[in-house]
Amino acid sequence: MIHTNNEKNRFILETETTAYALSITELGNVAHGYWGKRLNRIEDYPQVGEPARLNQETNYNVLAHEYAGWSQGLYLEPSLKCSFQDHTRDVVLKFAEYQIKENALILTLRDAAFGLAVDLIYRPWENYDLIERKVVLRNESDFSIQLQQVLSARFTLPTCERYQLTQLVGKWGGETQLSQTELSIGKHIWESRRGITSHFANPFFALGRQNPSETHGDVWFGLLAFSGNWKSVVEANIHGQVFVSMGINDFDFSWKLEPHSSFETPRVIAGFSAEGYGRMSRMLHRFQRETILPESTRQSCRPVLYNSWEATEFHVNEPDQCKLAEKAASLGIELFVIDDGWFGARNHDRAGLGDWHVNPEKFPRGLGPLIQKVQSLGMKFGIWVEPEMVNPDSDLFRAHPDWVYHFPKRTATLYRNQLALNVCRPDVQKYIIGFMTKLLSENAIDFVKWDMNRSFSEPGWPEIEPARQQEIWIRHAQSIYEIFKTLRGRFPNVSFESCASGGGRVDLGTFEVSDQVWTSDNTDPYDRLFIQEGFSYPYCARAMMAWVTDSPNFANERRSSLRYRFHSSMMGSLGVGGNLPKWSDDEMNEARQWITAYKQYRHIVANGDLYRLASPRQSPLSAVQYVSPDKKESLLFTFLHSARRTQIVPRIYPRGLQSESLYKIQAIHDTRQLLDLNPNEPLSGAALMARGFRVALTGDFDSALWLVDKAG
Ligand code: DGJ
């Protein structure tokens, strides 16, 4: 719901349990008023005016702006900075008008001297308890405006509080690691300057008042839906103010806003949880499952896939892939995906990228026979591509050396022996859509794994006018979204996985165009507990791909049981990536058993509410529980890192069950029992959640999977 007062100078957005209020001040600034629990009466929300004067501060700097133009002595992070036709670098935004349209509040601010209109767009997602924000700039003048910084939103948190800042940091093979620190006074920036979302930081923030837990405490959070250069800034100052700004990164950014044209920022999805981080995650997960992920994915669970990469790397050929497909099918795999190596001269990562025709030595009869084989085994067929990239040693690069980002007098830096194509160029975009259309039309392909294996460097686009050359940081991502949308429109039955050397492109913008994402190249099941825990803070399990691969794992030589590997991977959308011809009959039988169980219960993981019961960061035992939306069934994953004689395995307290209903709990494919519950005696949800129980895990890297379902 959106409310306004009689004077039309106060606006309140209400969702199921939260509210967000802002005011127009006497000077026409838009000031933040309130963000938190929903209050009983509209009159309960504060009306905010211009702040009191502070020595050595401008009022403008101290005001809790909803969107701050760089002007009048703003020394904090500006939301908007631009240069006008006469080189004035000062933006004076004043409230002009508002409208409520399609459940969105649009506040229009204007810089009257230069004909710039700024629409602040707020949309309450009532049933999800979330608020969406974005901005549209409209150049109403006859002159171009050079944009230098355009963020999506600025948020203000309650003053004079202690906060815990939660971020996701990482690296290749170790993405989405949770970082939680006390917020200190200063400016905290995390960002990507790499052209993609990046492995190193993620456009997500959470700020918890005092020290919130999974179940308790106030948490404010936000997620930016963008896959190009982005920036998150948290500013905490000596006055006790805390501001969060999010959006496109201003680093090396410049955008020419032509006369009478507009620019739309990516959106931020933000929210407030009064019940700790757990509720924050569940709010975001449900929102993604029901409104963000492509419609085709919303209806179903993801198929169990097999991927050839770890087994055969670049050495793919028809007989070997057919053999793998037979093995995969015998496990109950539903989708067989051939990874890198099937095209051009791609025998290693030094050549062939960009030449998207089937390698005749590896597949003399084309892909047809392999696809038919896969289909005859009852599986769908998927293929790997990396369309945004090129090896210098490729026919594509030899024909179009100007298609890559470059500065003419500089040597291009290679990453994994490849260069990034300038997808902002219409001819390059057309080429990608063209070859993908051909590939998908000529072959019965059901699934595309879309990879992207380098950050940008020497980001030049010399063929275009200088005022637009720095638009690449935005245009690249926009162009990729357009390509995905075009291909999805042309091939509605094909689903897509987004991958960037593992989890380098995990964000809501990617979620909007992909059915799933590749979480990390690190498939070690224990390392994955940490990666997956971080991922689960903002992102839903249905989109999170997790493969069972060989032991010892290539990433760290750790040995782990097949059971442990399956349990770790069954917490997301399951895949298998092991070298199956080397698996023993016993291993194949066990794998078959887990895949059958996964299919039986995957709806709980894909559609259920996630509860983090114990973190691998804090305890030798980690546990994650998923509860079906009707609360009839729940899956509980438990992992023991290592047993110590002096240490008792901690109790687990399940959550999210119906208090009055009776549940029974049993281990799946396991004879182990709970230590202090009688499996034959159902207990009420209230009792299970209050009493908790201990699981009989022993030794090193032990695990068990439990089904908690309604008795009778
Ligand atoms: C990086 C991906 O993350 C891997 O899964 C694999 O597809 C390789 N690229 C192939 O080159």
CSV table of C-alpha atoms and ligand atoms in Angstrom, one decimal, residues 309 314 339-340 346 384 416 449 451 453 499 501-502 518 521 547, ligand 1:
chain,number,residue,atom,x,y,z
A,309,TRP,CA,33.8,-30.9,-17.5
A,314,PHE,CA,38.6,-30.4,-23.3
A,339,ASP,CA,31.0,-28.9,-21.5
A,340,ASP,CA,33.9,-27.0,-23.1
A,346,ARG,CA,39.4,-26.2,-28.8
A,384,TRP,CA,28.4,-25.3,-23.1
A,416,ARG,CA,43.0,-17.6,-19.6
A,449,LYS,CA,25.5,-23.5,-20.0
A,451,ASP,CA,30.1,-19.4,-19.4
A,453,ASN,CA,35.8,-16.7,-18.0
A,499,CYS,CA,28.4,-19.4,-15.2
A,501,SER,CA,34.4,-19.3,-14.0
A,502,GLY,CA,32.1,-20.6,-11.3
A,518,TRP,CA,26.9,-22.3,-11.5
A,521,ASP,CA,34.2,-24.4,-9.7
A,547,TRP,CA,27.6,-31.2,-8.4
B,1,DGJ,C1,34.7,-22.5,-16.2
B,1,DGJ,C2,33.4,-23.2,-15.6
B,1,DGJ,O1,33.2,-22.7,-14.4
B,1,DGJ,C3,33.6,-24.7,-15.6
B,1,DGJ,O2,32.5,-25.3,-15.0
B,1,DGJ,C4,33.9,-25.1,-17.0
B,1,DGJ,O3,32.7,-25.0,-17.8
B,1,DGJ,C5,35.1,-24.4,-17.6
B,1,DGJ,N1,34.9,-23.0,-17.5
B,1,DGJ,C6,35.2,-24.8,-19.1
B,1,DGJ,O4,36.2,-24.1,-19.7
